[in-house]
Tab-separated table of C-alpha atoms and ligand atoms in Angstrom:
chain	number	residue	atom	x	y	z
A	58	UNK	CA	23.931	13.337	23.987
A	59	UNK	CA	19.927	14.804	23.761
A	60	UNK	CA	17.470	12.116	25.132
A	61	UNK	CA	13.957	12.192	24.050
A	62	UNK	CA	11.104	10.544	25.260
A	63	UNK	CA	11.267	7.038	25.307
A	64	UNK	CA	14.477	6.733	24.034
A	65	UNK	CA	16.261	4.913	26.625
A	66	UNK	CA	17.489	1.445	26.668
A	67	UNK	CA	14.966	-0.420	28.214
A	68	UNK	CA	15.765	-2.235	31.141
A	69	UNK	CA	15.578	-5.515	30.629
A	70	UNK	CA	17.724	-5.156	27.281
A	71	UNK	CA	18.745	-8.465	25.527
A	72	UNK	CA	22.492	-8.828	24.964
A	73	UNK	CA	22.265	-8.276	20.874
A	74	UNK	CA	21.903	-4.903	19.017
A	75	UNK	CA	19.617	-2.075	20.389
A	76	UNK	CA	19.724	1.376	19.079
A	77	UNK	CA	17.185	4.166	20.488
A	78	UNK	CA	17.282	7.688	18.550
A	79	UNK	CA	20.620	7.355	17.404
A	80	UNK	CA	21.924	10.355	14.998
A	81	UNK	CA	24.843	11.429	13.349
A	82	UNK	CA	25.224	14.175	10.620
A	83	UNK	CA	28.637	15.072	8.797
A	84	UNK	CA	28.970	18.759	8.196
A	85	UNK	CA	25.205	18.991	6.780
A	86	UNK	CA	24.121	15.633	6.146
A	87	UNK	CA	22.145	13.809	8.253
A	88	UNK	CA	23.144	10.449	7.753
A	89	UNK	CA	21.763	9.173	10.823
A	90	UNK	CA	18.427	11.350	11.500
A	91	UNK	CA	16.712	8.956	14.087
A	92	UNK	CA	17.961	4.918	14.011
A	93	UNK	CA	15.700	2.853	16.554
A	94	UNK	CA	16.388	-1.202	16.095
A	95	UNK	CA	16.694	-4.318	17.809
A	96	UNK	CA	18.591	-7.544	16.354
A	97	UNK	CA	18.278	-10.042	18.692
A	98	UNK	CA	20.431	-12.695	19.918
A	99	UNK	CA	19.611	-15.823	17.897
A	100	UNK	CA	18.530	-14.003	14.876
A	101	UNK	CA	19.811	-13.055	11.463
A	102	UNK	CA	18.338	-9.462	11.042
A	103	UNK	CA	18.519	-7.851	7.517
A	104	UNK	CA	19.477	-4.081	7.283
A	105	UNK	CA	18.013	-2.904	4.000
A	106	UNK	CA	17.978	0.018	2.412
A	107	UNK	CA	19.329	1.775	-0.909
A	108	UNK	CA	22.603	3.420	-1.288
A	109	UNK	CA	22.813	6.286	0.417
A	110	UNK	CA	20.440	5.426	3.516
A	111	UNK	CA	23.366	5.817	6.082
A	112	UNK	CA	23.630	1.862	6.462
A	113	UNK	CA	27.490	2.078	6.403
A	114	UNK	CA	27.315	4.747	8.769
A	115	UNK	CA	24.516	2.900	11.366
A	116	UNK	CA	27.081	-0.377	11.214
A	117	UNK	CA	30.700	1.938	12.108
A	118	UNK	CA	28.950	3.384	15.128
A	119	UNK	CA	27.726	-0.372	16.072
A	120	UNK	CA	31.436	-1.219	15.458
A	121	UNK	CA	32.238	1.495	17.688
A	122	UNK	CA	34.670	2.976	15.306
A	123	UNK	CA	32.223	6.028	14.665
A	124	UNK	CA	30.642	8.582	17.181
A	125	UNK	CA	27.184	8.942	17.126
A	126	UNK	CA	25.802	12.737	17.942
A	127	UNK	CA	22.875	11.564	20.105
A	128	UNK	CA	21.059	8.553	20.716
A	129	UNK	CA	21.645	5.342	22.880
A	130	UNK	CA	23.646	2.064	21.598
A	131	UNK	CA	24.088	-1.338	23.256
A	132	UNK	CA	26.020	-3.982	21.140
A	133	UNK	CA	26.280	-7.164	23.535
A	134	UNK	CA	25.104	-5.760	26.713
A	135	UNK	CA	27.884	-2.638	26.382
A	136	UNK	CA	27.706	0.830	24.975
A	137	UNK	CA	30.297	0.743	22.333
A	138	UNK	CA	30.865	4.809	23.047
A	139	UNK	CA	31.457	4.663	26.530
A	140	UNK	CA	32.610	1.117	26.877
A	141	UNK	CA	33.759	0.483	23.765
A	142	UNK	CA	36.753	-2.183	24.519
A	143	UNK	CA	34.267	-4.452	26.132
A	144	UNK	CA	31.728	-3.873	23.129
A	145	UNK	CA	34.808	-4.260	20.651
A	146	UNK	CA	35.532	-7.762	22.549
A	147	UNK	CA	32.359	-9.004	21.598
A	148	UNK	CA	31.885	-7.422	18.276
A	149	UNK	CA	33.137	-8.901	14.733
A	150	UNK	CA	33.097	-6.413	11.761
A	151	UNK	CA	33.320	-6.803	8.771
A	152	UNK	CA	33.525	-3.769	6.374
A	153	UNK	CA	32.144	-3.593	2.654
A	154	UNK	CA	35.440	-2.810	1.479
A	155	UNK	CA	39.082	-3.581	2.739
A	156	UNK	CA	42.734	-1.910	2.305
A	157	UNK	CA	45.310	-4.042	0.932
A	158	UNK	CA	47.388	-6.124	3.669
A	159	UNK	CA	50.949	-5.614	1.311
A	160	UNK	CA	52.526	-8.557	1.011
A	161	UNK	CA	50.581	-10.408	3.696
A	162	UNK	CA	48.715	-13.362	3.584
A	163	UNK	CA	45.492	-14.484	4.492
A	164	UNK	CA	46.661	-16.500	7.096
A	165	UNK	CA	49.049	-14.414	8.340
A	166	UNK	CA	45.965	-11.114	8.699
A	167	UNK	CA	43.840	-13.666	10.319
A	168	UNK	CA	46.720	-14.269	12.916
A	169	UNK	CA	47.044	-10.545	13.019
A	170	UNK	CA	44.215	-10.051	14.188
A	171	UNK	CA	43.914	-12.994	16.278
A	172	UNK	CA	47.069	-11.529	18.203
A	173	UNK	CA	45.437	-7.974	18.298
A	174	UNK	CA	42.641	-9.696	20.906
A	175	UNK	CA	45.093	-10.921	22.572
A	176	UNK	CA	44.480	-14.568	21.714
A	177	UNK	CA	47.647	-16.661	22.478
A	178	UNK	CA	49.629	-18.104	19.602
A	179	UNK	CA	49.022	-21.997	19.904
A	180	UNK	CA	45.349	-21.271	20.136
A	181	UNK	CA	45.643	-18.147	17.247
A	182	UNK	CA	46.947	-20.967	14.753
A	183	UNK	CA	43.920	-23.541	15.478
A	184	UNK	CA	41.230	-21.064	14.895
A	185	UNK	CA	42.895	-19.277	12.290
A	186	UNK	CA	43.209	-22.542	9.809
A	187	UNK	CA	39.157	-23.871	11.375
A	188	UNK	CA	38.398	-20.609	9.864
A	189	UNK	CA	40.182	-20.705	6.702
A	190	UNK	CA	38.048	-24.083	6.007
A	191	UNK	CA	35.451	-22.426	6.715
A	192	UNK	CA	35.774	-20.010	4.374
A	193	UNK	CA	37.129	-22.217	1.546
A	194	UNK	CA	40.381	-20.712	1.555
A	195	UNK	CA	42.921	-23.198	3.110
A	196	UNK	CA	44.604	-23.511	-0.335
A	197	UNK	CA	44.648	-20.123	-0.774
A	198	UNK	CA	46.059	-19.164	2.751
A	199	UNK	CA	49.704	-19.110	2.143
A	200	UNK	CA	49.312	-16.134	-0.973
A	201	UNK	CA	49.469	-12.842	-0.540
A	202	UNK	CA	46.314	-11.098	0.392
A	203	UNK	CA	46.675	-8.344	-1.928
A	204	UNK	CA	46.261	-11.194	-5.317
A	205	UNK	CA	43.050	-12.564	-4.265
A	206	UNK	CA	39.917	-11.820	-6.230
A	207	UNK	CA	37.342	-9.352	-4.278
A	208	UNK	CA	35.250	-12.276	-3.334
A	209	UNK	CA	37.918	-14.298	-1.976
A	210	UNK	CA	38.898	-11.303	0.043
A	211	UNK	CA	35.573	-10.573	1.023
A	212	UNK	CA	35.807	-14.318	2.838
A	213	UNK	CA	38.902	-13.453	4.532
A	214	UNK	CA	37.339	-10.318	6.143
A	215	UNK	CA	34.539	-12.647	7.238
A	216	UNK	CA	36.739	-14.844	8.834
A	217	UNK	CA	38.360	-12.036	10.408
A	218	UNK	CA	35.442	-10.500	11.474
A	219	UNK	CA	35.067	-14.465	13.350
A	220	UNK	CA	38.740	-14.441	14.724
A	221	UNK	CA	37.555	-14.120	18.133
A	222	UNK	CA	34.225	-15.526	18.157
A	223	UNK	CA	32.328	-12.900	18.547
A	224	UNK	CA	28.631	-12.885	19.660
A	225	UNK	CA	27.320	-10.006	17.736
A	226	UNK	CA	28.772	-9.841	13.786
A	227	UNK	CA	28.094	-6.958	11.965
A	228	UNK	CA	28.569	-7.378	8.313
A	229	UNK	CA	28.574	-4.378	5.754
A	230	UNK	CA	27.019	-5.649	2.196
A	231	UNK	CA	28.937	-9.068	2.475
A	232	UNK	CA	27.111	-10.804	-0.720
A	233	UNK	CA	28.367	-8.124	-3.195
A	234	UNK	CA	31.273	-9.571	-4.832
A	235	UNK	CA	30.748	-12.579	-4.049
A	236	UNK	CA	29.746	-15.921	-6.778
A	237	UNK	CA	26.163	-17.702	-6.445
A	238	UNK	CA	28.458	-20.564	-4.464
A	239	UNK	CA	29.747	-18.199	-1.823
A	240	UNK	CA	26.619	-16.883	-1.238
A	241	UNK	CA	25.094	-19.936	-0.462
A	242	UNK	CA	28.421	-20.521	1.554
A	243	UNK	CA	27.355	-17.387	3.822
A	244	UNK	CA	24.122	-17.758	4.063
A	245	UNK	CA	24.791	-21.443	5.819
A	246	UNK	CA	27.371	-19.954	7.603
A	247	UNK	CA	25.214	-17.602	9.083
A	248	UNK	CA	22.551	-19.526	9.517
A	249	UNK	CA	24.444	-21.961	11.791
A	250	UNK	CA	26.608	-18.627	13.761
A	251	UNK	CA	22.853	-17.520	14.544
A	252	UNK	CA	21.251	-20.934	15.425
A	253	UNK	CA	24.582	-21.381	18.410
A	254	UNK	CA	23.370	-18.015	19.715
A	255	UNK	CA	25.519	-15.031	17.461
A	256	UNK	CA	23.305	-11.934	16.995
A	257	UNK	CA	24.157	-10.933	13.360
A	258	UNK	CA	22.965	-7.832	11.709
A	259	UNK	CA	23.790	-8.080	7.835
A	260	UNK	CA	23.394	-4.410	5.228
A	261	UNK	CA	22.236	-4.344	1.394
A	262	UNK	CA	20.687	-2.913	-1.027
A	263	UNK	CA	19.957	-5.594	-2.939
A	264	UNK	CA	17.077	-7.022	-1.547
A	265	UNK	CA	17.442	-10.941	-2.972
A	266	UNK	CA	20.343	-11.394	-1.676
A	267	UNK	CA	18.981	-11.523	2.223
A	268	UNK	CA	15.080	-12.766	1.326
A	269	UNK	CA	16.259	-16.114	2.234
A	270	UNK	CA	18.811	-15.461	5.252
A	271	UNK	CA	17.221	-12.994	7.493
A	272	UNK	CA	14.857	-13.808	9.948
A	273	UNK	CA	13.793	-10.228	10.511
A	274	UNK	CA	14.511	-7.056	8.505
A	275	UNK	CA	14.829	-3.862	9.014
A	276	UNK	CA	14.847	-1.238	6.956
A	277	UNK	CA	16.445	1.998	6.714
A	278	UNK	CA	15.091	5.309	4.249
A	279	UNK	CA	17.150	8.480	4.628
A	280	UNK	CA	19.071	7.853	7.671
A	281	UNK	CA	15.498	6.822	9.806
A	282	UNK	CA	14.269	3.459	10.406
A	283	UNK	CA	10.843	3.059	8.621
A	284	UNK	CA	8.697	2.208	11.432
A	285	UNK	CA	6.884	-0.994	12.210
A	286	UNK	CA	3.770	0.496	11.221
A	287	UNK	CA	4.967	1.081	7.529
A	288	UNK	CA	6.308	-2.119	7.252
A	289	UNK	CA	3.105	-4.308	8.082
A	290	UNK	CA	0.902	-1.900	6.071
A	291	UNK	CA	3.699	-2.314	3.294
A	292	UNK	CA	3.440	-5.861	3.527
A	293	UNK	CA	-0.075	-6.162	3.361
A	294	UNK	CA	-0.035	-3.897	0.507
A	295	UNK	CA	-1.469	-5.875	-3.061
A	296	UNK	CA	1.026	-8.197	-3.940
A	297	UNK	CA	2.244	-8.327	-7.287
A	298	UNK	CA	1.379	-11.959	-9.335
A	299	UNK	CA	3.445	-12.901	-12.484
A	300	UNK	CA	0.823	-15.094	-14.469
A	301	UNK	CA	1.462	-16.480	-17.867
A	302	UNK	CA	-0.912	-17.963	-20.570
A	303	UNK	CA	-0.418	-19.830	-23.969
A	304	UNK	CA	-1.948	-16.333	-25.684
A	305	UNK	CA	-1.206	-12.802	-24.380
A	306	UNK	CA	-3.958	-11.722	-25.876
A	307	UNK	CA	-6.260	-13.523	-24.563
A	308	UNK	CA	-5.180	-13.353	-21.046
A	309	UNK	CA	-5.262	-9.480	-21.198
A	310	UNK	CA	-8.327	-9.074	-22.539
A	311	UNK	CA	-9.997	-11.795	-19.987
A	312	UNK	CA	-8.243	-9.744	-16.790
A	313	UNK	CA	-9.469	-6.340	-18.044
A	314	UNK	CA	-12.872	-7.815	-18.947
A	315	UNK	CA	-13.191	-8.776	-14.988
A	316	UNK	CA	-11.797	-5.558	-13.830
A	317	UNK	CA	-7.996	-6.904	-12.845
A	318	UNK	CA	-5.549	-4.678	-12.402
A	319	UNK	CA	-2.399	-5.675	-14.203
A	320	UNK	CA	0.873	-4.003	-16.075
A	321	UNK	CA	3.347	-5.103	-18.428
A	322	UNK	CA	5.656	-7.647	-17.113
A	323	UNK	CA	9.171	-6.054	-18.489
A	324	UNK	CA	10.881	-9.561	-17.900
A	325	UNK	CA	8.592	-10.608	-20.672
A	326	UNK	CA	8.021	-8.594	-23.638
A	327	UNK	CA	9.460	-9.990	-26.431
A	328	UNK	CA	13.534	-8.030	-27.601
A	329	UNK	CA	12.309	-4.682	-29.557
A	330	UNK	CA	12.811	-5.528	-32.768
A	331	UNK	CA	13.325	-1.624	-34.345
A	332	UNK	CA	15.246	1.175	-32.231
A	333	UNK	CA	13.139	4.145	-31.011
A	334	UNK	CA	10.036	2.956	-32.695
A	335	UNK	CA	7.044	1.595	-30.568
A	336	UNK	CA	6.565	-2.009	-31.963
A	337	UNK	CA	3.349	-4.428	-32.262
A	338	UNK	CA	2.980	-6.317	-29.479
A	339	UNK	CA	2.988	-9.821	-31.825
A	340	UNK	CA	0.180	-12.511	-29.527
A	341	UNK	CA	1.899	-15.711	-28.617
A	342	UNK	CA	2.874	-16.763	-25.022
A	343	UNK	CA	3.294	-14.512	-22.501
A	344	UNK	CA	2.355	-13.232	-19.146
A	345	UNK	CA	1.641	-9.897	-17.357
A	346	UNK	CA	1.972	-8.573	-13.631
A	347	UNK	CA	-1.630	-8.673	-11.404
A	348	UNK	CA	-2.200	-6.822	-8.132
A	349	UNK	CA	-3.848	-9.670	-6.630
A	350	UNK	CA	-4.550	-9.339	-2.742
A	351	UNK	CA	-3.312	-12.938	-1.264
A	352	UNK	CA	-3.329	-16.582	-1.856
A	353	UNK	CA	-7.273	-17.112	-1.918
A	354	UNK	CA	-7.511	-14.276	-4.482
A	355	UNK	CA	-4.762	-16.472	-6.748
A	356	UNK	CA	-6.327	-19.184	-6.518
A	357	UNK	CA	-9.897	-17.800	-7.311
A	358	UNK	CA	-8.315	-15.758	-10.371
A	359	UNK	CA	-6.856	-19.160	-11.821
A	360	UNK	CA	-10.189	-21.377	-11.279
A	361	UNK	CA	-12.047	-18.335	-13.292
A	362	UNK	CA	-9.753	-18.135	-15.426
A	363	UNK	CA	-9.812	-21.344	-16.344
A	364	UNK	CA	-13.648	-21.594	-16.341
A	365	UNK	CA	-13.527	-18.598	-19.258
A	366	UNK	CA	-11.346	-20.583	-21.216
A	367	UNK	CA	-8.107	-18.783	-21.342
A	368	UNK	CA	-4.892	-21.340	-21.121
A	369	UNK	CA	-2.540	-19.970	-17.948
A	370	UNK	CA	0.627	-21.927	-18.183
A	371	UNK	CA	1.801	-20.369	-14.852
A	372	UNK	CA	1.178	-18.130	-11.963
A	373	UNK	CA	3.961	-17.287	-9.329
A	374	UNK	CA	4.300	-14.191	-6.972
A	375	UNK	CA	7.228	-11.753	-8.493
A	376	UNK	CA	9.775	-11.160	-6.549
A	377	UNK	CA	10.373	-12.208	-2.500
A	378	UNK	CA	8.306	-10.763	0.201
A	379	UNK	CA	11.017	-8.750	1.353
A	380	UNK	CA	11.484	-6.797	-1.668
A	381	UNK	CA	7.479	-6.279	-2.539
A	382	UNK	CA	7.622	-4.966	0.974
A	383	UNK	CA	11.126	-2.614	-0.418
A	384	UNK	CA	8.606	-1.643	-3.605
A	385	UNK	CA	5.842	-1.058	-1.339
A	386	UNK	CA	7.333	1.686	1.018
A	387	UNK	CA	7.815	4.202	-1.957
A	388	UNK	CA	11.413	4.686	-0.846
A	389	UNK	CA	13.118	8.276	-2.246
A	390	UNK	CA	16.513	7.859	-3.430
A	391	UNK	CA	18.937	10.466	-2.164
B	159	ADP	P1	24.781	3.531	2.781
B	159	ADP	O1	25.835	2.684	3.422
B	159	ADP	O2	23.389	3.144	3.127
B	159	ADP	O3	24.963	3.640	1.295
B	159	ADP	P2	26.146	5.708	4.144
B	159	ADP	O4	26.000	5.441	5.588
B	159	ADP	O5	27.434	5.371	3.520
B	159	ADP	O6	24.931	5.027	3.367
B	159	ADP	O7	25.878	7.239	3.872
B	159	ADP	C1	24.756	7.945	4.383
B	159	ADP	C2	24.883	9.420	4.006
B	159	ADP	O8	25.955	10.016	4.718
B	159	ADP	C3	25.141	9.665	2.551
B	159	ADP	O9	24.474	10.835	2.169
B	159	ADP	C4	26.640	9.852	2.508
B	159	ADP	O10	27.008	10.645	1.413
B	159	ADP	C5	26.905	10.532	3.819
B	159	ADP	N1	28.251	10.227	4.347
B	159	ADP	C6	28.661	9.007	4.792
B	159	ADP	N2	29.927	9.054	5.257
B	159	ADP	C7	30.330	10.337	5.101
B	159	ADP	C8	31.548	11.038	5.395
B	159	ADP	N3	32.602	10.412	5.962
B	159	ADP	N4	31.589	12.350	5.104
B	159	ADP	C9	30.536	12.991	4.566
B	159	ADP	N5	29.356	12.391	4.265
B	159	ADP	C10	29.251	11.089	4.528
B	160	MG	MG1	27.272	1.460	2.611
């Protein structure tokens, strides 16, 4: 593998993810052109970034089922290339998208599994029904596999990915597929893995489904990580406000009057009545977007606004931090 400078693992490496310069192309795409990233111990760290970004790839080479070309990996204190049983010990995975099991059942892939670390049987069949209720699917365990609906498979791969309790879980876009309930299922799940000391590093594209679980985030834009830098300049970018009044009208002739900056809030502009034909705009309630700095600058917009008459009925940010900081970094789609 090529080093460059400053590429090494430091030395006093924590025992969660660390990744230094990591690349891996197949044929000629780069899916990996230069990965550098630290989940720690303790922490729920969001890997974002759209399709084609080389998440999927970044998370097999973690899982040590995928050979990087250069670069430096530690997942739990072990390189998963060069020591990759030890790194597999202490590594759950769970992939975005699973091959059918035949005719098995849940219960019986958990204990699979739980045999393929070597666990012994008496203890296999404890953790293997703990996890089931975990996972909501003790009433399920006993079916085959191959009839359960995508989300309820997508919880039996996270409770295989948990078999053996491992301390760093890697988890591949586990929210798609699954309902609002489950969600909120895995997000309290991995809330409390992180909080007894699990490193977990969790991929999507779809930014609102890890606003509220991730402690940190990372992000990921044509196989690089988009550096720190990016990221707090991104987040400090103007912040998009969703502000509503009793009269369109009204409101967007007061913000262009005092020089706002604001667009059309597609959420709310009233169902085109015609089909290819630009229609009037009818006033009435409604709301636009505003590029408003921060907090103080809401709050001075609504006491003007008030002052000058016009009737706000609400003012929110749009969308979570996490994704204005997505909007912000201009990403190119590949
Ligand atoms: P993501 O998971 O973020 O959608 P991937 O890691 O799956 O991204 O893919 C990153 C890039 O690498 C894409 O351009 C994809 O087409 C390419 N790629 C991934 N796996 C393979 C493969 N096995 N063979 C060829 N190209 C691949
Ligand atoms: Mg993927």
């Amino acid at each position: 593998m090529t080093d460059g400078p400053g590429q090494q693992i430091p030395t006093d490496a924590h025992g969660g993810i660390i990744v230094r310069g990591l690349q891996r192309s197949f044929g000629s795409v780069q899916a990996l052109a230069g990965v550098d990233l630290d989940a720690r111990p303790g922490r729920v760290t969001a890997l974002i970034g759209p399709n084609g970004s080389g998440k999927t790839t970044l998370l097999l080479v973690l899982a040590g089922l995928l050979v990087p070309h250069a670069g430096h990996v530690r997942v739990g204190g072990f390189d998963p290339v060069t020591d990759g049983a030890r790194a597999r010990a202490r590594t759950g995975w769970m992939p975005d998208t699973f091959g059918t099991w035949d005719s098995l059942t849940a219960r019986e892939v958990l204990l699979t599994f739980a045999a393929a670390y070597r666990m012994p049987r008496a203890l296999a069949e404890t953790r293997v029904a703990e996890l089931l209720e975990t996972v909501h699917l003790s009433e399920l365990a006993d079916r085959p596999a191959s009839v359960l609906s995508r989300g309820q498979k997508q919880r039996v791969g996270l409770a295989r990915a948990l078999v053996h309790s491992p301390d760093v879980l890697l988890l591949d876009e586990p929210a798609s597929g699954l309902d609002p309930r489950s969600r909120v299922d895995l997000r309290v799940l991995l809330r409390s893995l992180a909080a007894r000391g699990t490193t977990v590093l969790v991929s999507s594209h779809v930014l609102s489904e890890l606003d509220e679980l991730a402690d940190d985030a990372v992000f990921l834009s044509g196989g690089r990580t988009v550096t720190a830098g990016t990221l707090v300049a991104a987040e400090s970018a103007r912040r998009s406000w969703r502000i509503r009044a009793l009269s369109r009208t009204t409101l967007t002739a007061w913000l262009t009057s005092v020089g706002a900056v604001w667009h059309p809030d597609a959420e709310d502009l009233p169902t085109a009545a015609g089909f290819g034909r630009p229609q009037p705009v009818p006033d009435g309630p409604g709301g636009v977007l505003v590029d408003i700095a921060d907090e103080q600058g809401a709050a001075r917009l609504v006491r003007d606004a008030v002052t000058a008459g016009v009737a706000l009925t609400s003012i929110a940010p749009a969308g979570g931090a996490l994704e204005q900081a997505y909007l912000a970094l201009d990403e190119e789609r590949r």
